[in-house]
PDB file of C-alpha atoms in Angstrom:
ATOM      1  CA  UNK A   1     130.969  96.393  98.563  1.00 37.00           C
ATOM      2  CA  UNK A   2     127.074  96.918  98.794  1.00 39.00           C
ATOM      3  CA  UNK A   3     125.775  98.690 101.345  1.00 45.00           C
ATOM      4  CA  UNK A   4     122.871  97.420 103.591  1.00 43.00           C
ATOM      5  CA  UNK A   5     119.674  99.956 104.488  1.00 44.00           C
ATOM      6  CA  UNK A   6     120.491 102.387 106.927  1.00 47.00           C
ATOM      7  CA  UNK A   7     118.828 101.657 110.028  1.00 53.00           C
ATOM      8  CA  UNK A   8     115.406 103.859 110.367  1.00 49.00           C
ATOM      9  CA  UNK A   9     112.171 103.866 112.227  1.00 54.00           C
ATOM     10  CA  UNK A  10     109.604 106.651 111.602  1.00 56.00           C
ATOM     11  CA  UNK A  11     109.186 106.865 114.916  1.00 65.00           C
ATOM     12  CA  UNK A  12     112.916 107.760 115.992  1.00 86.00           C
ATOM     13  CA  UNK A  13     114.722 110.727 116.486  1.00 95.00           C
ATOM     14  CA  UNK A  14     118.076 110.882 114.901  1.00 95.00           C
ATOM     15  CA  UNK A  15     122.166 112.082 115.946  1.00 94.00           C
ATOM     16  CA  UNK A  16     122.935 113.649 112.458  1.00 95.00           C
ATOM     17  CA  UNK A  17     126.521 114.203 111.148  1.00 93.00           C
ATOM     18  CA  UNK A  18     127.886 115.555 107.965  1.00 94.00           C
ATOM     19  CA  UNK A  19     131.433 115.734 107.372  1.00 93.00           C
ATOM     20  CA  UNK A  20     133.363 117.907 104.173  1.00 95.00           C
ATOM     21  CA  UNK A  21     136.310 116.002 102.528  1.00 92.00           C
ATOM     22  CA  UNK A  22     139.232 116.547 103.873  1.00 87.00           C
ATOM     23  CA  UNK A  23     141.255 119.203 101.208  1.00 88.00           C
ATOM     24  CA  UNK A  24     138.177 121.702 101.519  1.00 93.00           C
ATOM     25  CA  UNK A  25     136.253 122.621 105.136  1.00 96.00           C
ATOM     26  CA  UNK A  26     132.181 122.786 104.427  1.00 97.00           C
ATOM     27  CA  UNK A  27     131.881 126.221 105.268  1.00 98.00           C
ATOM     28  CA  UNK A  28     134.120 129.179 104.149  1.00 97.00           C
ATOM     29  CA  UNK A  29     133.146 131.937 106.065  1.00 97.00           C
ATOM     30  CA  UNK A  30     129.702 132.973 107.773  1.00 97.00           C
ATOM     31  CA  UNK A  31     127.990 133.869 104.965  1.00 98.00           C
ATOM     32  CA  UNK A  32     127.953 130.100 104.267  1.00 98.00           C
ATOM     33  CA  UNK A  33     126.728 129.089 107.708  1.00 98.00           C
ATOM     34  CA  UNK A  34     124.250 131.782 107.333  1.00 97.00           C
ATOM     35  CA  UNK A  35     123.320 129.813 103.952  1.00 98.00           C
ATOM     36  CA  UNK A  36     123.057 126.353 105.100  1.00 98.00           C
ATOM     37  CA  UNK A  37     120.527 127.621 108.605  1.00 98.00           C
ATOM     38  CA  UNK A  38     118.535 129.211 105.947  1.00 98.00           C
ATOM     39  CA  UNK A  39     118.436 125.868 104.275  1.00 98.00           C
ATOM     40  CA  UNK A  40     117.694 123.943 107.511  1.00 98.00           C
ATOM     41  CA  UNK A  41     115.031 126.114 108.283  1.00 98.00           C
ATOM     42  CA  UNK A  42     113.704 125.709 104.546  1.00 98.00           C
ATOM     43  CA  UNK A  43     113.455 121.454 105.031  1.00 97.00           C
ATOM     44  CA  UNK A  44     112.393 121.680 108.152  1.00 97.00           C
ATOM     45  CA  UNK A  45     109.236 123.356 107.730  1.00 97.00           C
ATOM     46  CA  UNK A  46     108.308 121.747 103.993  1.00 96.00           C
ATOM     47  CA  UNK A  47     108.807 118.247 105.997  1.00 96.00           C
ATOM     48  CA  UNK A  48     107.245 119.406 109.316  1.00 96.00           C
ATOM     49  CA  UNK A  49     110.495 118.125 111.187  1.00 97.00           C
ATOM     50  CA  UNK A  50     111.864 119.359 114.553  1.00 97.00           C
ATOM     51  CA  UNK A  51     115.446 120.307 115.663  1.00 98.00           C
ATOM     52  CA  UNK A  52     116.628 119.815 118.885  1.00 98.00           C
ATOM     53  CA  UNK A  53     119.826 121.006 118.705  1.00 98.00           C
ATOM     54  CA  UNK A  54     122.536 121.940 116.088  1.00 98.00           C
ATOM     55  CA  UNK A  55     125.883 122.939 115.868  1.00 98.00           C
ATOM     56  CA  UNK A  56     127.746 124.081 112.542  1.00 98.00           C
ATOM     57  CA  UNK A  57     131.728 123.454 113.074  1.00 97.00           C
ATOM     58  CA  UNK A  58     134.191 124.474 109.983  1.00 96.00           C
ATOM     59  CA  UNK A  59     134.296 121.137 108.334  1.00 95.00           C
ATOM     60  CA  UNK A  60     131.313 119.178 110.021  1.00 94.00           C
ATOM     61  CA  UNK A  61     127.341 119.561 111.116  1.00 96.00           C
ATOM     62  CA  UNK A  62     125.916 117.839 114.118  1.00 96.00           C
ATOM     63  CA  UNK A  63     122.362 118.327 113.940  1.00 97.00           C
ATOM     64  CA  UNK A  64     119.771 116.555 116.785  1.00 98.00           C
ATOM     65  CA  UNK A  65     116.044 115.748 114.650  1.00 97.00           C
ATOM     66  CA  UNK A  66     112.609 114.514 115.208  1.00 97.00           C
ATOM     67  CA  UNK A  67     111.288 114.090 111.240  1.00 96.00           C
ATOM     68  CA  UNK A  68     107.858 113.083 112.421  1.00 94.00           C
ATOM     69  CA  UNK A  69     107.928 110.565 110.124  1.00 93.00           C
ATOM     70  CA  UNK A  70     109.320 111.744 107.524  1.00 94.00           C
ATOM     71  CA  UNK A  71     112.484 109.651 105.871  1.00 95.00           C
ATOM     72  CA  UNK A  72     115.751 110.800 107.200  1.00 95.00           C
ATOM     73  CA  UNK A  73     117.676 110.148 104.498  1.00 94.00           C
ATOM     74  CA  UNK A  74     115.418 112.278 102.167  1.00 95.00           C
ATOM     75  CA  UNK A  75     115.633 114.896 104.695  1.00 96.00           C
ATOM     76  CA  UNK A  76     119.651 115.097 104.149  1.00 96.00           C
ATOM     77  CA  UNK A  77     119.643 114.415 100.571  1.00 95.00           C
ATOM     78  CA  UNK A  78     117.514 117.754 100.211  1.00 96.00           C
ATOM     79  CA  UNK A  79     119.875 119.263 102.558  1.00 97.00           C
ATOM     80  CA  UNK A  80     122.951 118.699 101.317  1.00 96.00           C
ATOM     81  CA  UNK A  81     122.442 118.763  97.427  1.00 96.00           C
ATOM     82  CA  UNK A  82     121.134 121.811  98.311  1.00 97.00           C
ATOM     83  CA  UNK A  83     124.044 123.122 100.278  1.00 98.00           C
ATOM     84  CA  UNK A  84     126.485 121.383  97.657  1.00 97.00           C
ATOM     85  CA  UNK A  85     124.969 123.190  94.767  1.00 97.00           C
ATOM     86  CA  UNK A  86     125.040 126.565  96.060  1.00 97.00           C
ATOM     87  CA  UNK A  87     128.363 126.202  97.608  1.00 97.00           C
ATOM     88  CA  UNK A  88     129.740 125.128  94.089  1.00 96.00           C
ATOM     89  CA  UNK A  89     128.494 127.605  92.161  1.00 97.00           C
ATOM     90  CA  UNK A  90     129.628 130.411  94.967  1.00 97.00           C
ATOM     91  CA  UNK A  91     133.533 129.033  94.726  1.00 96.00           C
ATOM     92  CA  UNK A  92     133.160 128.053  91.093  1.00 95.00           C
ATOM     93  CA  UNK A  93     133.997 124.402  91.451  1.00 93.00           C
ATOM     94  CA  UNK A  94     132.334 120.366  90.978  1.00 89.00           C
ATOM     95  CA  UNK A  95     132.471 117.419  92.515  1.00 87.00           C
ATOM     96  CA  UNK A  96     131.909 116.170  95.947  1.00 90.00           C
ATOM     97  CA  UNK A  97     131.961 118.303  99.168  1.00 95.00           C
ATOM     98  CA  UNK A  98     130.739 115.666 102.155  1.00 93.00           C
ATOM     99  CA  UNK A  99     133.108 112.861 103.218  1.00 87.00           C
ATOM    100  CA  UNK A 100     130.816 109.989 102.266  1.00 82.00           C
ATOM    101  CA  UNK A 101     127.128 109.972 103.265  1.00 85.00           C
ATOM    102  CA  UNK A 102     125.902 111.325 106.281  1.00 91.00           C
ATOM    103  CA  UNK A 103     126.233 109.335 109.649  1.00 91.00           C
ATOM    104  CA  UNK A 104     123.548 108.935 111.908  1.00 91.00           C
ATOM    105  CA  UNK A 105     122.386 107.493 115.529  1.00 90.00           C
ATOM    106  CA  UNK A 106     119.205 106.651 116.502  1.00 92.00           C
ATOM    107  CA  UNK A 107     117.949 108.458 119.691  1.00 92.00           C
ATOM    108  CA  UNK A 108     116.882 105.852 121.792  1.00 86.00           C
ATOM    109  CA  UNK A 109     115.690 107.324 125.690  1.00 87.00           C
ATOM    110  CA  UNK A 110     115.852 110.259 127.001  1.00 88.00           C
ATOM    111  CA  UNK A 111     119.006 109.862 128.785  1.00 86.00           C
ATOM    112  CA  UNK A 112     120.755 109.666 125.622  1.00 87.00           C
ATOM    113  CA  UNK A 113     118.777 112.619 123.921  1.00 92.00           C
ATOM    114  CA  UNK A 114     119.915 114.856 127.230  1.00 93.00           C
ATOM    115  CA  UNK A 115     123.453 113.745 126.940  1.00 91.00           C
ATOM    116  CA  UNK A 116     123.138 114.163 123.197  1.00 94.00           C
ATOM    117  CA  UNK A 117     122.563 118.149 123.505  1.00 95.00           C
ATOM    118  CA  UNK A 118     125.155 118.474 125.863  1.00 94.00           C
ATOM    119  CA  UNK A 119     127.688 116.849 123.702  1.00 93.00           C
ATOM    120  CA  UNK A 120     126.355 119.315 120.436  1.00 96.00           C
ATOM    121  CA  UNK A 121     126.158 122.510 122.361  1.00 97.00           C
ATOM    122  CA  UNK A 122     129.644 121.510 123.904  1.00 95.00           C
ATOM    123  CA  UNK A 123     131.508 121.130 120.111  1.00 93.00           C
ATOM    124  CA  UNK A 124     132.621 124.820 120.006  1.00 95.00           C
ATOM    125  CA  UNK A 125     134.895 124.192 123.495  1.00 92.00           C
ATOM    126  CA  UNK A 126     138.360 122.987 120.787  1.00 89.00           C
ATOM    127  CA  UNK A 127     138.050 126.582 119.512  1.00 94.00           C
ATOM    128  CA  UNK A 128     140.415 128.984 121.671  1.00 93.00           C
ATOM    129  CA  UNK A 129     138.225 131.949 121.654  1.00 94.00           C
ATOM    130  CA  UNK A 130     135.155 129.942 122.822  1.00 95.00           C
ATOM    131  CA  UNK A 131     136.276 127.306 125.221  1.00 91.00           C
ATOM    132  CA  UNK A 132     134.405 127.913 128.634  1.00 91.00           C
ATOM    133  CA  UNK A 133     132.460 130.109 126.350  1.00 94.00           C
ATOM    134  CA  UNK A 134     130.559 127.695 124.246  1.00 95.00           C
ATOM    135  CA  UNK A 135     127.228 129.111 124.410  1.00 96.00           C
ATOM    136  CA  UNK A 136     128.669 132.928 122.934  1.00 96.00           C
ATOM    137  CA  UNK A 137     129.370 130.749 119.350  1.00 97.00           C
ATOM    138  CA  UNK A 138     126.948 131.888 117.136  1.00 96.00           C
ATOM    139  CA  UNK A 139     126.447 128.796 114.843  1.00 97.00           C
ATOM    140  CA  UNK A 140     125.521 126.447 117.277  1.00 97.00           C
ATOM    141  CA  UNK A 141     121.646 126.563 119.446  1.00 98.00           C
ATOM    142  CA  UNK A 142     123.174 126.691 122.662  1.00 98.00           C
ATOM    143  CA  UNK A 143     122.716 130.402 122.798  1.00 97.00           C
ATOM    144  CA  UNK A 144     119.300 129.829 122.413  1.00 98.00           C
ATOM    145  CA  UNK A 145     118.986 127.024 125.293  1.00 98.00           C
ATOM    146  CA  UNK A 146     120.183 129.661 128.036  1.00 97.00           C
ATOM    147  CA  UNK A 147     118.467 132.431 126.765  1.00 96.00           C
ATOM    148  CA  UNK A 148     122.019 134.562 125.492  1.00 95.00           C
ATOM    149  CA  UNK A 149     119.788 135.247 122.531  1.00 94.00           C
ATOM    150  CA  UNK A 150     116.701 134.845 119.891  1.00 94.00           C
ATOM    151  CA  UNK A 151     115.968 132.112 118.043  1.00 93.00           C
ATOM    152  CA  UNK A 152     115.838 134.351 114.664  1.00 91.00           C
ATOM    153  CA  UNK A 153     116.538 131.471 112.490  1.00 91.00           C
ATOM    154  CA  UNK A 154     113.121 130.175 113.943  1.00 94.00           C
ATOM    155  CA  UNK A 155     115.182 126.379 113.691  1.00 97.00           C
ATOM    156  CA  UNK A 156     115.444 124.870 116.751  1.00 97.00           C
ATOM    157  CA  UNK A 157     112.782 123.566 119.660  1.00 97.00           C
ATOM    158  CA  UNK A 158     114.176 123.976 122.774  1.00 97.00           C
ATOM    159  CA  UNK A 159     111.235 123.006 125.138  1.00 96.00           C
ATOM    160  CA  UNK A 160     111.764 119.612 124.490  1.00 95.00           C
ATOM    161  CA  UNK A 161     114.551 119.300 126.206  1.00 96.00           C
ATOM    162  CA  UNK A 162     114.402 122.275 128.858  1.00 96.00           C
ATOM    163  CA  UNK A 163     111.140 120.433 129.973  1.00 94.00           C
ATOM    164  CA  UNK A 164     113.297 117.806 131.623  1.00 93.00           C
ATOM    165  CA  UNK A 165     114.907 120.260 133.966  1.00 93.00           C
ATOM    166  CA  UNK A 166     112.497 122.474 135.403  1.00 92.00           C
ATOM    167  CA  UNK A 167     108.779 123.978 134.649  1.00 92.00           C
ATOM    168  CA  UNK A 168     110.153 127.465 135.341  1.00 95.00           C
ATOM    169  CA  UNK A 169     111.536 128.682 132.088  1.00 94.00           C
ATOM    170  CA  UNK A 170     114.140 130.645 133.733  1.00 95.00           C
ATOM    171  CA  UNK A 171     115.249 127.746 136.226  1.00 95.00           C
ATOM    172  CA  UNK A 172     115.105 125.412 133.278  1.00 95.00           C
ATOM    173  CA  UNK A 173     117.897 127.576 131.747  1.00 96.00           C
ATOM    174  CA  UNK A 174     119.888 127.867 134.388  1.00 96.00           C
ATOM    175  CA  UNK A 175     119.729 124.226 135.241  1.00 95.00           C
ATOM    176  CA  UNK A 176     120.371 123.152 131.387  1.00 95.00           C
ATOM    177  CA  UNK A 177     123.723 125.270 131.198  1.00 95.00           C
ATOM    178  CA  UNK A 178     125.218 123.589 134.475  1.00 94.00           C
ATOM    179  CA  UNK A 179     124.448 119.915 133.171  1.00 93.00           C
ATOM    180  CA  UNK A 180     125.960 121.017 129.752  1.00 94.00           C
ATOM    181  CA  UNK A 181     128.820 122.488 131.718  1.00 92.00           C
ATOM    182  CA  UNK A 182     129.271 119.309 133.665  1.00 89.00           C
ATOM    183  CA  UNK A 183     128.963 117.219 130.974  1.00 87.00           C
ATOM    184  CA  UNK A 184     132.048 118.760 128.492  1.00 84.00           C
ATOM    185  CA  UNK A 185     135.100 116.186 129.913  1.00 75.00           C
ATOM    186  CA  UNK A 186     133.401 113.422 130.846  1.00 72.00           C
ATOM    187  CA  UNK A 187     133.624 109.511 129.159  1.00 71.00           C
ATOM    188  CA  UNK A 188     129.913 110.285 128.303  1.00 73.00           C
ATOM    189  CA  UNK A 189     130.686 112.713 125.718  1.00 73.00           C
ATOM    190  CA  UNK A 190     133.868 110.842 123.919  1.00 73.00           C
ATOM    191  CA  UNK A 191     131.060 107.780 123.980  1.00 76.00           C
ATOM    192  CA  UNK A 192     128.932 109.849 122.037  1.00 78.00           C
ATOM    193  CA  UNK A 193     131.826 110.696 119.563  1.00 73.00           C
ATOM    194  CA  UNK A 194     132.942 107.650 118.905  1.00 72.00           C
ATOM    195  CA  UNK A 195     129.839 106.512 118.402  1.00 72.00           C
ATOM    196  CA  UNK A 196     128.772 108.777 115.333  1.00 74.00           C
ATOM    197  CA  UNK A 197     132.664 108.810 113.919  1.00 71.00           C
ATOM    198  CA  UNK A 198     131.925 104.781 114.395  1.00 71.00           C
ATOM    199  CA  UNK A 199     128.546 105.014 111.992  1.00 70.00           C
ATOM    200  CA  UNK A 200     130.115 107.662 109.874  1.00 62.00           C
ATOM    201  CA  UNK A 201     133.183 105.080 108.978  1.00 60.00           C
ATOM    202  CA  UNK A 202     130.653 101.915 108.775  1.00 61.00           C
ATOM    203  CA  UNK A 203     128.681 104.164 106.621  1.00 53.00           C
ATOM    204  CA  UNK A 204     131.184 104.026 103.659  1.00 42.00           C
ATOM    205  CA  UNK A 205     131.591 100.476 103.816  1.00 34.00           C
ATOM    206  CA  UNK A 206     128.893  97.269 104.472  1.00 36.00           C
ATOM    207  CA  UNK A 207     127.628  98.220 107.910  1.00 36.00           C
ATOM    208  CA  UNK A 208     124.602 100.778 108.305  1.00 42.00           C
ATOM    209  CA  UNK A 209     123.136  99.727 111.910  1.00 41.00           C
ATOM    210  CA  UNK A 210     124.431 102.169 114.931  1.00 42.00           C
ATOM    211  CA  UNK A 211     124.241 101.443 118.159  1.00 42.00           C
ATOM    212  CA  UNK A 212     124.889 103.218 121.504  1.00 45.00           C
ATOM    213  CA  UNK A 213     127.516 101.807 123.418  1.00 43.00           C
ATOM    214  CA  UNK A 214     128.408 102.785 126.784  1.00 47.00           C
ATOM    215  CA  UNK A 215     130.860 101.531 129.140  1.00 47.00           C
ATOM    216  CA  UNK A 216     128.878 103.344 132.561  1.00 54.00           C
ATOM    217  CA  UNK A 217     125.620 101.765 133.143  1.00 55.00           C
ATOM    218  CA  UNK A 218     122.449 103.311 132.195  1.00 55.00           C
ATOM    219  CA  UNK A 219     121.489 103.612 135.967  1.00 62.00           C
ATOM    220  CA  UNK A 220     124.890 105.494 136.689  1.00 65.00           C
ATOM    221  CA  UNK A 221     124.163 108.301 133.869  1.00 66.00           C
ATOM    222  CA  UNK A 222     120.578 108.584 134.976  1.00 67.00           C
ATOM    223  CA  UNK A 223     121.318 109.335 138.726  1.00 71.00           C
ATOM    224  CA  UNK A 224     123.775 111.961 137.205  1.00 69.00           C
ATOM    225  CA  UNK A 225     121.412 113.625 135.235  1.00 72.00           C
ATOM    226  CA  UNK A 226     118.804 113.021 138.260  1.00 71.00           C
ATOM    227  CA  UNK A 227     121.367 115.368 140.162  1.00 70.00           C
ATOM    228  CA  UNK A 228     120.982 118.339 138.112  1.00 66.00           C
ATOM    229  CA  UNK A 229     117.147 117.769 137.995  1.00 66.00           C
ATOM    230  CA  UNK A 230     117.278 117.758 141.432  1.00 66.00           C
ATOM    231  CA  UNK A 231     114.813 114.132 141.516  1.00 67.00           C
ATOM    232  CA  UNK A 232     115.085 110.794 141.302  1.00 67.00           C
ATOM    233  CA  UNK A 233     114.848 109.089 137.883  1.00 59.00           C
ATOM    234  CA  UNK A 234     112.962 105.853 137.100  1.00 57.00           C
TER     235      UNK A 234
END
């Protein structure tokens, strides 16, 4: 069945998810993490993009991007043939390694780009020797948010979003990790799973267009988020 264009805007920001096939995991060991940051780092700067927020699980990638413009999808093709070939000729093997092309959700206010981070930075909790630990996992740029350590990668922009919480970089911090915190068992996070597993399955068939669906209402999510910001939200 054809598909219809992905839905794009060079204007938005994008939820970005890659997904291996199921009889191999994407990356191997740390080495190939190491490899693929490297790589992210590489596009990034040749395209003048900007990363909010990342997180790189055993058989998936989130990723959170501005691409200023630049077209998403040739963004991730650059990516991920370039992750593909190297990760071939390491293991000595062909064919496909991502599950179908990569699903993505447009960023659409900044309600959903604050909930969006927390629901990234919160992926490591299903591993036992990080849950209630999240932001000790070293693949993932919640480290970086809180200030646990250096950006060394130099990947990820983190004033973006700490600029919602507080003017005072320290407070920021401090305020960021309790809404992240807060945010790991709620409806609001499944939503935002669902959502990109949604546009990842559409994505193999007919249907390119995702939307954000929510069953709170916008005003409900933005008083929460208003409550770790310690102000009222328009």
């Amino acid at each position: 069945m054809p598909r219809a264009a992905r839905k794009k805007s060079e204007e938005c920001m994008y939820h970005v998810m890659s997904r291996s096939i199921s009889e191999i995991d994407l990356f191997q060991c740390d080495e190939d993490k190491d490899y693929y940051l490297a790589l992210l780092k590489r596009y990034k700067d040749k395209y003048y993009c900007r990363i909010y927020a990342y997180a790189l699980m055993d058989n998936h990638v989130h990723i959170y991007i501005n691409p200023c413009g630049y077209d998403i999808s040739l963004f991730m093709r650059c990516l991920n043939n370039a992750y593909v070939a190297y990760f071939n000729r390491k293991y000595n093997r062909h064919g496909h390694l991502y599950q179908g092309r990569f699903a993505s959700s447009i960023v659409d206010s900044d309600t959903y780009s604050l909930t969006l981070s927390a629901y990234i930075h919160n992926n490591p909790k299903d591993l036992p020797e990080y849950a209630g630990r999240e932001e000790l996992y070293r693949y993932s740029s919640y480290g970086i948010y809180t200030g646990l350590r250096n950006d060394i990668e130099e990947i990820v922009d983190v004033s973006f979003i700490l600029a919602h919480f507080d003017r005072d970089k320290k407070a920021s911090r401090e305020k960021y990790r309790a809404f992240t915190e807060s945010m790991k068992e709620t409806g609001i996070m499944k939503e935002v799973d669902n959502n990109i597993l949604r546009a990842y399955t559409e994505n193999v068939y007919n249907s390119e267009k995702s939307y954000i669906v929510r069953n709170r209402m916008p005003e409900e999510i933005i008083q929460r988020i208003g409550q770790f910001l310690g102000e009222r939200l328009e």
